[in-house]
CSV table of C-alpha atoms (C1' of nucleotides) in Angstrom, one decimal:
chain,number,residue,atom,x,y,z
W,1,MET,CA,-45.3,6.0,17.5
W,2,PHE,CA,-41.7,5.4,18.4
W,3,VAL,CA,-39.8,3.3,15.9
W,4,SER,CA,-37.8,0.4,17.4
W,5,GLY,CA,-34.3,1.5,18.4
W,6,GLN,CA,-35.1,5.2,18.3
W,7,ALA,CA,-34.1,7.4,21.3
W,8,ALA,CA,-36.9,7.4,23.9
W,9,ILE,CA,-36.7,9.3,27.2
W,10,LEU,CA,-39.1,9.4,30.1
W,11,HIS,CA,-39.3,12.4,32.4
W,12,ALA,CA,-41.0,11.2,35.6
W,13,ASP,CA,-42.0,13.9,38.1
W,14,LEU,CA,-44.0,13.3,41.3
W,15,ASP,CA,-46.9,15.7,41.7
W,16,ALA,CA,-46.7,18.2,44.6
W,17,PHE,CA,-44.4,15.7,46.1
W,18,PHE,CA,-44.2,16.7,49.8
W,19,ALA,CA,-48.0,17.6,49.9
W,20,SER,CA,-48.8,14.2,48.3
W,21,VAL,CA,-46.9,12.3,50.8
W,22,GLU,CA,-48.8,14.1,53.6
W,23,GLN,CA,-52.1,13.4,51.9
W,24,ARG,CA,-51.1,9.7,51.5
W,25,ASP,CA,-50.2,9.4,55.1
W,26,ASN,CA,-53.1,11.3,56.6
W,27,PRO,CA,-56.5,10.5,55.0
W,28,LYS,CA,-58.0,13.7,56.6
W,29,LEU,CA,-55.8,15.7,54.3
W,30,ARG,CA,-57.1,14.1,51.1
W,31,GLY,CA,-59.0,16.2,48.7
W,32,LYS,CA,-58.2,19.3,50.8
W,33,PRO,CA,-55.8,22.2,50.3
W,34,VAL,CA,-52.6,21.3,52.0
W,35,ILE,CA,-49.6,23.5,52.5
W,36,VAL,CA,-46.3,22.0,53.7
W,37,GLY,CA,-44.1,24.5,55.5
W,38,GLY,CA,-45.2,27.5,57.6
W,39,GLY,CA,-43.0,30.5,57.0
W,40,VAL,CA,-42.6,29.7,53.4
W,41,VAL,CA,-44.6,27.3,51.2
W,42,MET,CA,-42.4,24.3,50.4
W,43,ALA,CA,-45.1,22.4,48.7
W,44,ALA,CA,-48.8,23.0,48.0
W,45,SER,CA,-51.4,20.3,47.1
W,46,TYR,CA,-53.2,20.9,43.8
W,47,GLU,CA,-56.3,21.9,45.8
W,48,ALA,CA,-54.2,24.7,47.3
W,49,ARG,CA,-52.7,25.6,43.9
W,50,ALA,CA,-56.1,26.0,42.5
W,51,ARG,CA,-56.5,28.9,44.8
W,52,GLY,CA,-53.2,30.5,43.6
W,53,VAL,CA,-50.9,29.1,46.3
W,54,ARG,CA,-47.4,28.4,44.9
W,55,SER,CA,-44.3,27.0,46.3
W,56,ALA,CA,-41.7,29.5,47.6
W,57,MET,CA,-44.6,31.9,48.4
W,58,GLY,CA,-44.6,33.6,51.8
W,59,GLY,CA,-46.9,31.8,54.3
W,60,ARG,CA,-48.9,34.9,55.1
W,61,ARG,CA,-49.8,35.5,51.4
W,62,ALA,CA,-50.6,31.8,51.0
W,63,ARG,CA,-53.1,31.9,54.0
W,64,GLN,CA,-54.7,35.0,52.5
W,65,LEU,CA,-55.3,33.2,49.2
W,66,CYS,CA,-56.5,30.0,50.9
W,67,PRO,CA,-57.6,30.6,54.5
W,68,ASP,CA,-59.0,27.0,54.9
W,69,ALA,CA,-55.7,25.4,53.9
W,70,ILE,CA,-54.2,22.9,56.3
W,71,VAL,CA,-50.7,23.8,57.1
W,72,VAL,CA,-48.3,20.9,58.0
W,73,GLN,CA,-44.7,20.9,59.1
W,74,PRO,CA,-42.4,19.1,56.6
W,75,ARG,CA,-41.3,15.6,57.5
W,76,PHE,CA,-38.1,15.2,55.5
W,77,GLY,CA,-37.5,11.6,56.7
W,78,ALA,CA,-40.8,10.6,55.1
W,79,TYR,CA,-40.0,12.3,51.8
W,80,VAL,CA,-36.6,10.7,51.6
W,81,GLU,CA,-38.1,7.3,52.3
W,82,ALA,CA,-40.9,7.8,49.6
W,83,SER,CA,-38.3,9.1,47.1
W,84,ARG,CA,-36.1,6.0,47.7
W,85,ALA,CA,-39.1,3.7,47.0
W,86,VAL,CA,-40.0,5.5,43.8
W,87,PHE,CA,-36.4,5.5,42.5
W,88,GLU,CA,-36.3,1.7,43.1
W,89,ILE,CA,-39.2,1.5,40.7
W,90,PHE,CA,-37.4,3.8,38.2
W,91,GLU,CA,-34.3,1.5,38.4
W,92,GLN,CA,-36.5,-1.5,37.6
W,93,ALA,CA,-38.1,0.2,34.6
W,94,ALA,CA,-35.0,1.5,32.9
W,95,PRO,CA,-31.2,0.7,32.7
W,96,VAL,CA,-30.2,4.3,32.9
W,97,VAL,CA,-31.8,6.7,35.4
W,98,GLU,CA,-30.6,10.3,36.0
W,99,ALA,CA,-31.9,11.8,39.2
W,100,MET,CA,-32.7,15.4,38.9
W,101,SER,CA,-33.9,16.0,42.4
W,102,ILE,CA,-35.7,14.2,45.2
W,103,ASP,CA,-38.9,13.9,43.1
W,104,GLU,CA,-37.8,13.9,39.5
W,105,ALA,CA,-35.7,11.8,37.1
W,106,PHE,CA,-35.0,11.0,33.5
W,107,LEU,CA,-35.2,7.4,32.3
W,108,ASP,CA,-33.6,6.2,29.1
W,109,VAL,CA,-35.8,3.5,27.7
W,110,ARG,CA,-34.3,3.2,24.2
W,111,GLY,CA,-34.2,-0.4,22.9
W,112,LEU,CA,-36.4,-1.9,25.5
W,113,GLU,CA,-39.3,-2.8,23.1
W,114,HIS,CA,-38.7,-6.6,23.2
W,115,ILE,CA,-38.3,-6.7,26.9
W,116,SER,CA,-40.8,-4.1,28.2
W,117,GLY,CA,-42.8,-2.9,25.3
W,118,PRO,CA,-42.8,0.5,23.6
W,119,PRO,CA,-42.0,3.7,25.6
W,120,GLU,CA,-45.7,4.7,26.0
W,121,GLN,CA,-46.4,1.3,27.7
W,122,ILE,CA,-43.4,1.5,29.9
W,123,ALA,CA,-44.5,5.0,31.0
W,124,ALA,CA,-48.0,3.9,31.7
W,125,ARG,CA,-46.8,0.9,33.8
W,126,LEU,CA,-44.4,3.1,35.7
W,127,ARG,CA,-47.3,5.4,36.7
W,128,ARG,CA,-49.4,2.4,37.8
W,129,ASP,CA,-46.5,0.9,39.8
W,130,VAL,CA,-45.7,4.2,41.6
W,131,ARG,CA,-49.4,4.6,42.5
W,132,ARG,CA,-49.8,0.9,43.6
W,133,LEU,CA,-46.5,0.4,45.4
W,134,VAL,CA,-45.8,3.9,46.9
W,135,GLY,CA,-49.2,5.5,46.8
W,136,LEU,CA,-48.2,8.6,45.0
W,137,PRO,CA,-49.4,10.3,41.9
W,138,ILE,CA,-46.7,10.9,39.2
W,139,THR,CA,-46.7,12.5,35.8
W,140,VAL,CA,-44.6,11.2,33.0
W,141,GLY,CA,-43.5,12.9,29.7
W,142,VAL,CA,-42.2,10.8,26.9
W,143,ALA,CA,-40.2,12.0,23.9
W,144,ARG,CA,-37.0,11.6,21.9
W,145,THR,CA,-35.2,14.3,23.9
W,146,LYS,CA,-34.8,15.2,27.5
W,147,HIS,CA,-36.1,18.7,26.9
W,148,LEU,CA,-39.2,17.6,25.1
W,149,ALA,CA,-39.8,14.9,27.8
W,150,LYS,CA,-39.5,17.5,30.5
W,151,VAL,CA,-41.8,20.0,28.7
W,152,ALA,CA,-44.3,17.2,28.1
W,153,SER,CA,-44.5,16.3,31.8
W,154,GLY,CA,-44.9,19.9,32.7
W,155,VAL,CA,-47.8,20.2,30.3
W,156,ALA,CA,-49.4,16.9,31.5
W,157,LYS,CA,-49.3,17.7,35.2
W,158,PRO,CA,-50.9,16.7,37.5
W,159,ASP,CA,-51.2,12.8,37.5
W,160,GLY,CA,-50.8,12.7,33.7
W,161,LEU,CA,-49.1,11.0,30.8
W,162,LEU,CA,-48.1,12.8,27.6
W,163,VAL,CA,-46.3,11.2,24.7
W,164,VAL,CA,-44.8,13.5,22.1
W,165,ALA,CA,-44.6,11.4,19.0
W,166,PRO,CA,-41.5,11.9,16.9
W,167,ASP,CA,-43.4,13.2,14.0
W,168,ARG,CA,-45.4,15.7,16.1
W,169,GLU,CA,-42.6,17.4,17.9
W,170,ARG,CA,-42.6,20.9,16.3
W,171,GLU,CA,-46.4,20.9,16.3
W,172,PHE,CA,-46.2,20.4,20.1
W,173,LEU,CA,-43.4,22.8,20.8
W,174,HIS,CA,-44.0,25.9,18.7
W,175,PRO,CA,-47.3,27.1,20.2
W,176,LEU,CA,-46.0,26.9,23.7
W,177,ALA,CA,-45.1,30.1,25.6
W,178,VAL,CA,-41.3,30.8,25.9
W,179,GLU,CA,-41.6,30.4,29.6
W,180,CYS,CA,-42.2,26.7,29.0
W,181,LEU,CA,-38.7,26.2,27.9
W,182,TRP,CA,-36.3,24.7,30.4
W,183,GLY,CA,-33.9,27.4,31.3
W,184,VAL,CA,-36.2,30.4,30.5
W,185,GLY,CA,-37.0,32.1,33.7
W,186,PRO,CA,-38.6,35.5,34.5
W,187,LYS,CA,-35.7,37.7,33.4
W,188,THR,CA,-35.1,35.9,30.1
W,189,ALA,CA,-38.8,35.8,29.4
W,190,GLU,CA,-39.0,39.6,30.0
W,191,ARG,CA,-36.3,40.3,27.6
W,192,LEU,CA,-37.9,38.2,25.0
W,193,HIS,CA,-41.3,39.7,25.5
W,194,ALA,CA,-39.8,43.2,25.1
W,195,ARG,CA,-39.0,42.2,21.6
W,196,GLY,CA,-42.4,40.6,20.9
W,197,ILE,CA,-41.2,37.1,21.2
W,198,ARG,CA,-43.9,35.2,23.1
W,199,THR,CA,-44.0,31.6,21.8
W,200,VAL,CA,-41.4,29.0,21.0
W,201,GLY,CA,-42.4,29.5,17.3
W,202,ASP,CA,-41.6,33.1,17.6
W,203,LEU,CA,-38.2,32.2,18.9
W,204,ALA,CA,-37.6,29.8,16.1
W,205,ARG,CA,-38.1,32.6,13.6
W,206,HIS,CA,-35.1,34.5,15.0
W,207,SER,CA,-31.5,33.6,14.0
W,208,GLU,CA,-29.0,32.4,16.5
W,209,PRO,CA,-26.9,35.7,16.4
W,210,ALA,CA,-30.1,37.6,17.0
W,211,LEU,CA,-30.9,35.6,20.1
W,212,VAL,CA,-27.3,35.8,21.2
W,213,SER,CA,-27.4,39.6,21.0
W,214,ILE,CA,-30.6,39.7,23.1
W,215,LEU,CA,-29.6,37.0,25.7
W,216,GLY,CA,-25.9,36.6,25.7
W,217,ARG,CA,-23.9,33.8,24.2
W,218,ALA,CA,-24.8,30.7,26.2
W,219,SER,CA,-28.4,31.6,26.8
W,220,GLY,CA,-28.9,32.7,23.3
W,221,ARG,CA,-27.5,29.5,21.8
W,222,HIS,CA,-29.3,27.3,24.2
W,223,VAL,CA,-32.7,28.9,23.5
W,224,HIS,CA,-32.1,28.8,19.8
W,225,ALA,CA,-31.2,25.1,19.9
W,226,LEU,CA,-34.3,24.3,22.0
W,227,ALA,CA,-36.7,26.3,19.8
W,228,HIS,CA,-35.4,24.2,16.8
W,229,ASN,CA,-35.9,21.1,18.8
W,230,ARG,CA,-32.2,20.3,19.1
W,231,ASP,CA,-31.2,18.8,22.4
W,232,PRO,CA,-28.4,16.2,22.2
W,233,ARG,CA,-28.1,15.7,26.0
W,234,ARG,CA,-27.9,12.1,27.1
W,235,VAL,CA,-29.5,10.6,30.1
W,236,ASP,CA,-26.5,10.4,32.4
W,237,ALA,CA,-26.8,8.3,35.6
W,238,ARG,CA,-23.3,9.2,36.9
W,239,ARG,CA,-23.5,13.0,37.1
W,240,ARG,CA,-21.5,14.2,40.1
W,241,ARG,CA,-22.4,16.7,42.6
W,242,ARG,CA,-20.3,19.9,42.3
W,243,SER,CA,-20.9,21.5,45.7
W,244,VAL,CA,-22.2,20.8,49.1
W,245,GLY,CA,-23.7,23.6,51.1
W,246,ALA,CA,-26.0,24.5,54.0
W,247,GLN,CA,-27.7,27.8,54.9
W,248,CYS,CA,-29.8,29.2,57.6
W,249,ALA,CA,-32.2,32.2,57.5
W,250,LEU,CA,-31.8,34.3,60.6
W,251,GLY,CA,-34.9,35.5,62.4
W,252,MET,CA,-33.3,38.7,63.3
W,253,THR,CA,-30.0,40.2,62.5
W,254,ARG,CA,-27.3,39.5,65.0
W,255,SER,CA,-23.9,40.6,66.0
W,256,ILE,CA,-20.9,39.0,64.5
W,257,GLU,CA,-20.0,37.2,67.7
W,258,ALA,CA,-23.5,35.8,67.9
W,259,LEU,CA,-23.1,34.5,64.4
W,260,ASP,CA,-20.2,32.2,65.2
W,261,PRO,CA,-22.3,29.3,66.6
W,262,VAL,CA,-24.5,29.5,63.5
W,263,LEU,CA,-21.4,29.3,61.3
W,264,LEU,CA,-20.1,26.3,63.3
W,265,ALA,CA,-23.4,24.5,62.9
W,266,LEU,CA,-23.4,25.1,59.2
W,267,VAL,CA,-19.8,24.0,58.7
W,268,ASP,CA,-20.4,20.9,60.7
W,269,ARG,CA,-23.5,20.0,58.6
W,270,VAL,CA,-21.6,20.5,55.4
W,271,THR,CA,-18.4,18.7,56.3
W,272,ARG,CA,-20.2,15.8,57.9
W,273,ARG,CA,-22.1,15.3,54.6
W,274,MET,CA,-18.8,15.5,52.7
W,275,ARG,CA,-17.2,12.9,54.9
W,276,THR,CA,-20.0,10.4,54.7
W,277,LYS,CA,-19.6,10.6,50.9
W,278,ALA,CA,-15.8,10.4,51.0
W,279,SER,CA,-15.7,13.8,49.3
W,280,ALA,CA,-13.5,16.8,50.0
W,281,GLY,CA,-13.4,20.3,48.5
W,282,ARG,CA,-11.0,23.2,47.9
W,283,THR,CA,-13.3,26.2,47.7
W,284,VAL,CA,-15.2,27.5,50.7
W,285,THR,CA,-18.0,30.0,49.9
W,286,LEU,CA,-19.8,32.2,52.4
W,287,ARG,CA,-23.2,33.2,51.3
W,288,LEU,CA,-24.9,36.2,52.7
W,289,ARG,CA,-28.3,37.8,52.4
W,290,PHE,CA,-29.3,41.2,53.7
W,291,ARG,CA,-32.3,43.0,55.0
W,292,ASP,CA,-33.1,44.3,51.5
W,293,PHE,CA,-32.8,40.8,50.1
W,294,SER,CA,-29.7,41.7,48.2
W,295,ARG,CA,-27.0,39.0,48.3
W,296,ALA,CA,-23.3,38.7,48.4
W,297,THR,CA,-20.8,35.8,48.3
W,298,ARG,CA,-17.2,35.7,49.5
W,299,SER,CA,-15.1,32.7,48.7
W,300,ARG,CA,-11.5,31.4,49.2
W,301,THR,CA,-9.8,28.5,47.5
W,302,LEU,CA,-7.4,26.4,49.6
W,303,PRO,CA,-4.3,24.8,48.3
W,304,ARG,CA,-5.7,21.3,49.0
W,305,ALA,CA,-9.0,19.7,49.3
W,306,THR,CA,-10.5,19.2,52.8
W,307,ALA,CA,-13.6,17.9,54.5
W,308,GLY,CA,-12.2,18.8,58.0
W,309,THR,CA,-14.5,20.9,60.2
W,310,ARG,CA,-11.6,22.9,61.5
W,311,ALA,CA,-10.1,23.8,58.2
W,312,VAL,CA,-13.5,24.8,56.7
W,313,LEU,CA,-14.5,26.7,59.8
W,314,ALA,CA,-11.3,28.6,60.0
W,315,THR,CA,-11.8,29.7,56.3
W,316,ALA,CA,-15.4,30.6,56.8
W,317,ARG,CA,-14.5,32.6,59.9
W,318,GLY,CA,-11.9,34.5,57.8
W,319,LEU,CA,-14.4,35.3,55.1
W,320,LEU,CA,-17.0,36.4,57.7
W,321,ALA,CA,-14.4,38.7,59.3
W,322,ASP,CA,-13.7,40.2,55.9
W,323,ALA,CA,-17.3,40.8,55.3
W,324,THR,CA,-18.0,42.4,58.6
W,325,PRO,CA,-18.2,46.0,57.5
W,326,MET,CA,-20.7,45.0,54.7
W,327,ILE,CA,-22.8,43.0,57.2
W,328,GLU,CA,-22.9,45.9,59.7
W,329,ARG,CA,-24.0,48.3,57.0
W,330,ARG,CA,-26.7,46.2,55.4
W,331,GLY,CA,-28.0,43.9,58.1
W,332,LEU,CA,-27.6,40.1,57.7
W,333,THR,CA,-30.7,37.9,57.3
W,334,LEU,CA,-29.2,34.7,55.9
W,335,VAL,CA,-25.9,33.0,56.2
W,336,GLY,CA,-24.7,30.0,54.2
W,337,VAL,CA,-21.5,28.0,53.7
W,338,ALA,CA,-20.8,25.9,50.7
W,339,VAL,CA,-17.8,23.8,49.6
W,340,SER,CA,-17.1,23.3,45.9
W,341,ASN,CA,-14.2,22.2,43.7
W,342,LEU,CA,-15.0,18.7,45.0
W,343,GLN,CA,-12.7,15.7,44.7
W,344,ARG,CA,-14.4,12.4,45.3
W,345,GLY,CA,-13.6,8.9,46.0
W,346,PRO,CA,-10.7,7.2,47.8
W,347,LEU,CA,-7.4,9.1,48.2
W,348,GLN,CA,-5.1,8.6,45.3
W,349,LEU,CA,-1.5,9.6,45.7
W,350,GLU,CA,1.7,8.9,43.9
W,351,LEU,CA,3.9,7.4,46.5
W,352,PRO,CA,7.6,6.7,46.9
W,353,ILE,CA,8.6,3.0,47.2
W,354,ASP,CA,9.5,3.3,50.9
W,355,ARG,CA,6.5,2.0,52.9
W,356,ALA,CA,7.0,4.0,56.1
W,357,THR,CA,7.2,7.2,54.2
W,358,ALA,CA,4.1,6.2,52.2
W,359,LEU,CA,2.2,5.7,55.4
W,360,ASP,CA,3.2,9.0,56.8
W,361,LEU,CA,2.1,10.8,53.6
W,362,VAL,CA,-1.2,9.1,53.5
W,363,LEU,CA,-1.9,9.8,57.1
W,364,ASP,CA,-1.1,13.5,56.5
W,365,GLU,CA,-3.4,13.6,53.6
W,366,VAL,CA,-6.2,11.9,55.5
W,367,ARG,CA,-5.8,14.4,58.3
W,368,ASP,CA,-5.8,17.4,55.8
W,369,ARG,CA,-8.9,16.1,54.2
W,370,TYR,CA,-11.0,15.0,57.0
W,371,GLY,CA,-9.4,16.7,60.0
W,372,PRO,CA,-8.3,14.7,63.1
W,373,GLU,CA,-11.9,14.7,64.4
W,374,GLY,CA,-13.6,13.7,61.2
W,375,ILE,CA,-12.6,10.2,60.5
W,376,ARG,CA,-13.1,6.9,62.3
W,377,ARG,CA,-11.4,4.3,60.2
W,378,ALA,CA,-9.0,4.4,57.3
W,379,VAL,CA,-7.8,1.6,55.1
W,380,LEU,CA,-4.7,1.9,52.8
W,381,LEU,CA,-4.9,-0.3,49.7
W,382,ASP,CA,-2.1,-1.0,47.3
W,383,ARG,CA,-3.7,-2.1,44.0
W,384,GLY,CA,-6.6,-3.6,45.9
W,385,ALA,CA,-4.5,-5.4,48.6
W,386,ARG,CA,-4.9,-4.1,52.1
W,387,LEU,CA,-1.7,-2.6,53.4
W,388,ALA,CA,-2.8,-0.9,56.6
W,389,THR,CA,-5.8,0.0,58.7
W,390,TRP,CA,-6.1,2.8,61.2
W,391,LEU,CA,-8.8,3.3,63.8
W,392,PHE,CA,-9.1,6.9,64.9
W,393,PRO,CA,-8.6,8.8,67.0
W,394,GLY,CA,-4.9,8.5,67.5
W,395,GLU,CA,-4.1,4.9,66.7
W,396,GLU,CA,-1.0,3.6,65.1
W,397,PRO,CA,-1.5,1.8,61.8
W,398,GLU,CA,-1.7,-2.0,61.9
W,399,LEU,CA,0.4,-3.3,59.1
Y,1,DT,C1',-44.1,37.7,45.9
Y,2,DC,C1',-41.7,40.4,50.9
Y,3,DT,C1',-38.5,35.2,50.5
Y,4,DG,C1',-36.5,28.3,52.6
Y,5,DG,C1',-32.9,25.4,51.6
Y,6,DG,C1',-30.6,22.9,48.3
Y,7,DG,C1',-28.3,23.0,43.9
Y,8,DT,C1',-26.4,24.1,38.5
Y,9,DC,C1',-24.2,26.8,34.9
Y,10,DC,C1',-22.5,31.2,32.8
Y,11,DT,C1',-20.0,35.7,32.6
Y,12,DA,C1',-16.5,38.9,33.4
Y,13,DG,C1',-12.5,40.9,35.3
Y,14,DG,C1',-8.0,40.4,37.3
Y,15,DA,C1',-3.7,37.9,38.6
Y,16,DC,C1',-0.3,35.3,36.8
Y,17,DC,C1',2.5,32.5,33.6
Y,18,DC,C1',4.9,31.6,29.2
X,1,DT,C1',10.5,50.2,29.2
X,2,DC,C1',6.8,49.0,26.4
X,3,DT,C1',4.5,45.7,24.0
X,4,DG,C1',1.7,40.7,21.9
X,5,DG,C1',-1.1,36.6,22.2
X,6,DG,C1',-2.7,32.6,24.7
X,7,DG,C1',-3.9,30.1,28.6
X,8,DT,C1',-5.3,28.9,33.5
X,9,DC,C1',-7.1,29.9,37.9
X,10,DC,C1',-9.6,32.6,41.2
X,11,DT,C1',-13.4,35.7,42.7
X,12,DA,C1',-18.0,37.7,42.5
X,13,DG,C1',-22.4,38.1,40.7
X,14,DG,C1',-26.5,36.6,38.2
X,15,DA,C1',-30.1,33.6,36.2
X,16,DC,C1',-32.3,29.5,36.7
X,17,DC,C1',-34.1,25.0,38.7
X,18,DC,C1',-36.6,22.0,42.2
DNA sequence: TCTGGGGTCCTAGGACCC
DNA sequence: TCTGGGGTCCTAGGACCC
């Protein structure tokens, strides 16, 4: 039982999200193995998972494992729509919701006993509401910490609810395999296995310096803290995105010239998204993947933040040109563009008193960030009062 | 396991500055 | 000309997550 006022966190995670939306919208798919995505499995229904199909698996392998699977093309619009509806229910259930992805969130439900009941009741109601109002199965883990809530939902999947009572935490955690910890992937697990460390309990018997010597500083400390059930992370609704990117797998390797339209499309996608979120970034990264699945990145940091198609494209082209010998040697199979070092929100500048100079500076800054082609309307505010409005392209400011 | 598209965080070396 | 210590920023790669 959770004591009143004690930390209580829900981790809510939609089950096989894309596949569940498909089954919801097409009754013929219900109860059957469904695979979303042809070339690569983007999601697999639990009926398909029972046959060994996993997400990120190659389509050919998936069809070998499950020849009677029904393969459907993804419908991202439907997933975004469903996600929005589910997050509305989350927002109703808790004052602080931290979205982790399109299908997953943490909810802080501390101190809601008198309004909504104890955490276990809130979680049960959340599951019912998502099922009733959106028609999707969802698993919820409940615990005092994010990590435990997350592990709990992982154990309870699919369509489950698992509450880790505060006095049962170690009992729950220590028998689990190290792979269950959030942040322990194949490489880390392998290193731990090589030293006979298989369960979280094994991990807890090693000192922090010992784990640091095996895994490195950050990873060693992280894993040590989690094994001892220490996780002070708060549910944070305002976490900001750090980068915006787009990538594209190439069916076949192409010449550098044939790559340019692809690069333009990627840059356009990325900068468009930045502009709609009033965001601009300074670092442009070109991501490359080669025939042998090795990867490389090349990046350049600009003197000022931009969301302009031209500025980002010019930088990306420069990076691509620098990487040409490597690409010709290794054969390109994927290209991506990302912008990081993001600055968000309205432009904020320190301005001289002179208004005409101020307007010029702001206009320059707007053009730098968004490019002449990237903006339709700009409003200059001085401590909340409207000073000027521009309509683009090429209009003089109305004062 | 022969591979999509979107992200996060950490490490390590080098340039540069005081 | 050679030498310290401390700090920031940039670049590239790697592990991990959904």
